[in-house]
Short mmCIF file of C-alpha atoms in Angstrom, two decimals:
data_model
loop_
_atom_site.label_atom_id
_atom_site.label_comp_id
_atom_site.label_asym_id
_atom_site.label_seq_id
_atom_site.Cartn_x
_atom_site.Cartn_y
_atom_site.Cartn_z
CA MET A 25 -45.54 168.80 -0.94
CA THR A 26 -43.23 168.83 -3.97
CA GLU A 27 -40.06 166.88 -4.40
CA HIS A 28 -37.32 167.64 -6.88
CA GLU A 29 -34.74 165.31 -8.39
CA LYS A 30 -32.31 165.81 -11.27
CA ILE A 31 -31.64 163.35 -14.01
CA ASP A 32 -28.39 163.78 -15.91
CA LEU A 33 -28.20 162.25 -19.39
CA GLN A 34 -25.26 162.14 -21.71
CA THR A 35 -26.17 162.22 -25.38
CA SER A 36 -23.96 161.11 -28.24
CA GLY A 37 -25.57 163.34 -30.91
CA GLN A 38 -28.91 163.79 -32.60
CA GLY A 39 -31.59 161.34 -31.77
CA LEU A 40 -34.20 160.19 -29.23
CA TYR A 41 -32.94 158.94 -25.88
CA GLU A 42 -35.45 156.98 -23.76
CA LEU A 43 -35.52 157.97 -20.07
CA THR A 44 -38.73 156.26 -19.06
CA GLN A 45 -37.03 153.89 -16.59
CA LYS A 46 -35.04 156.68 -14.97
CA VAL A 47 -38.24 158.72 -14.40
CA LYS A 48 -40.11 155.62 -13.13
CA SER A 49 -37.28 155.06 -10.62
CA VAL A 50 -37.64 158.55 -9.26
CA VAL A 51 -41.46 158.15 -8.99
CA SER A 52 -41.11 154.81 -7.23
CA GLN A 53 -38.81 156.27 -4.58
CA SER A 54 -41.33 159.08 -3.84
CA PRO A 55 -43.98 158.76 -1.11
CA VAL A 56 -46.54 160.37 -3.53
CA LYS A 57 -49.04 157.75 -4.61
CA ASN A 58 -51.43 160.03 -6.54
CA GLY A 59 -50.22 163.25 -8.02
CA LEU A 60 -48.22 164.72 -10.87
CA CYS A 61 -44.76 164.20 -12.27
CA ASN A 62 -43.41 167.23 -14.07
CA LEU A 63 -40.26 167.05 -16.21
CA PHE A 64 -38.35 170.14 -17.25
CA ILE A 65 -35.24 170.17 -19.43
CA GLN A 66 -32.77 173.00 -18.76
CA HIS A 67 -31.65 173.54 -22.33
CA THR A 68 -32.81 175.28 -25.49
CA SER A 69 -31.54 172.87 -28.19
CA CYS A 70 -33.19 169.66 -27.05
CA SER A 71 -36.69 168.70 -25.96
CA LEU A 72 -38.85 166.23 -24.13
CA ILE A 73 -41.53 164.08 -25.79
CA ILE A 74 -43.82 161.13 -25.03
CA GLN A 75 -43.76 158.73 -27.96
CA GLU A 76 -44.03 155.07 -28.99
CA ASN A 77 -41.39 152.95 -27.42
CA ALA A 78 -42.06 149.56 -29.11
CA ASP A 79 -40.91 149.95 -32.70
CA PRO A 80 -37.61 151.73 -33.33
CA SER A 81 -38.70 152.70 -36.83
CA ALA A 82 -41.08 155.24 -35.26
CA LYS A 83 -38.06 157.11 -33.80
CA ARG A 84 -36.25 157.02 -37.16
CA ASP A 85 -39.28 158.34 -38.98
CA LEU A 86 -39.83 161.16 -36.48
CA GLU A 87 -36.15 162.22 -36.77
CA ALA A 88 -36.27 162.12 -40.61
CA TRP A 89 -39.56 164.06 -40.72
CA MET A 90 -38.34 166.75 -38.32
CA ASN A 91 -35.06 167.19 -40.30
CA ARG A 92 -37.09 167.72 -43.46
CA GLN A 93 -39.29 170.34 -41.78
CA VAL A 94 -36.42 172.20 -40.16
CA PRO A 95 -33.32 171.83 -42.42
CA GLU A 96 -29.84 172.95 -41.63
CA ASN A 97 -28.08 175.66 -43.65
CA ASP A 98 -31.26 177.61 -44.39
CA PRO A 99 -29.92 180.98 -45.79
CA LEU A 100 -32.53 182.83 -43.69
CA TYR A 101 -30.85 181.83 -40.44
CA THR A 102 -28.70 184.49 -38.84
CA HIS A 103 -27.98 182.57 -35.56
CA ILE A 104 -25.16 180.45 -36.98
CA PHE A 105 -22.19 181.12 -34.72
CA GLU A 106 -22.41 177.70 -33.03
CA GLY A 107 -22.82 175.70 -36.26
CA ALA A 108 -25.31 174.73 -38.89
CA ASP A 109 -27.39 172.60 -36.42
CA ASP A 110 -27.78 175.33 -33.78
CA MET A 111 -30.71 177.40 -35.10
CA PRO A 112 -32.57 174.29 -36.34
CA ALA A 113 -32.13 172.82 -32.84
CA HIS A 114 -33.82 175.82 -31.26
CA ILE A 115 -36.68 175.68 -33.73
CA LYS A 116 -37.12 171.92 -33.13
CA SER A 117 -37.23 172.63 -29.45
CA ILE A 118 -40.09 175.05 -29.69
CA LEU A 119 -42.02 172.76 -31.99
CA THR A 120 -41.92 170.00 -29.40
CA ALA A 121 -41.70 170.67 -25.64
CA THR A 122 -39.27 171.57 -22.86
CA ASN A 123 -41.56 170.20 -20.16
CA LEU A 124 -44.00 167.34 -19.73
CA THR A 125 -46.55 166.56 -17.00
CA ILE A 126 -47.59 162.97 -16.34
CA PRO A 127 -50.16 161.81 -13.79
CA ILE A 128 -49.04 159.45 -10.99
CA LEU A 129 -51.71 156.90 -10.11
CA ASP A 130 -51.18 154.35 -7.35
CA GLY A 131 -47.47 155.26 -7.26
CA LYS A 132 -46.84 154.69 -10.95
CA LEU A 133 -46.62 156.93 -14.02
CA ALA A 134 -49.95 156.75 -15.91
CA LEU A 135 -48.32 156.08 -19.28
CA GLY A 136 -50.12 154.11 -21.96
CA THR A 137 -48.90 150.64 -22.99
CA TRP A 138 -46.64 151.87 -25.81
CA GLN A 139 -45.67 155.28 -24.42
CA GLY A 140 -42.15 156.14 -23.45
CA ILE A 141 -40.53 159.36 -22.28
CA TYR A 142 -37.71 160.67 -24.47
CA LEU A 143 -35.13 163.40 -24.55
CA TRP A 144 -34.89 164.49 -28.16
CA GLU A 145 -31.35 165.74 -28.78
CA HIS A 146 -31.35 168.17 -31.69
CA ARG A 147 -27.58 168.86 -31.87
CA HIS A 148 -25.03 166.68 -33.60
CA ALA A 149 -22.32 166.92 -30.93
CA PRO A 150 -22.52 164.95 -27.66
CA ASN A 151 -24.07 166.89 -24.79
CA HIS A 152 -24.63 166.56 -21.08
CA ARG A 153 -28.34 167.25 -20.50
CA LYS A 154 -30.14 167.94 -17.22
CA ILE A 155 -33.79 167.19 -16.55
CA ILE A 156 -35.50 168.35 -13.35
CA VAL A 157 -38.19 165.93 -12.08
CA SER A 158 -40.78 167.52 -9.79
CA ILE A 159 -43.28 165.29 -8.06
CA SER A 160 -46.26 166.82 -6.33
CA GLN A 161 -49.41 165.66 -4.63
#
């Protein structure tokens, strides 16, 4: 048995957007007590990560580090029609992940104490993002 739900998330630009509670809500409404929760984002310029959710400086440091590794306006980029942040967003997406799988134990996500689920928006402009949540036994 596999159930599918969709989470819609509006971003306001580059950054990490926590969606742990939204995913926990979907899992809590499912009859599956032990299984898997798979998340898949239907976009190529953002990603999904599991990261520390206690100290906001971790998010700032991750964003700063990634922007140093994949800078905008690299003269080698040819995919620039949609702006200086477009090709870097695609590269950042492949360096992270477009899907995550998290075990469900006793009806709850088996996340560690300081782990949170994030959508990582790599574009500067606001975007409407869609995440498919699949729960299976």
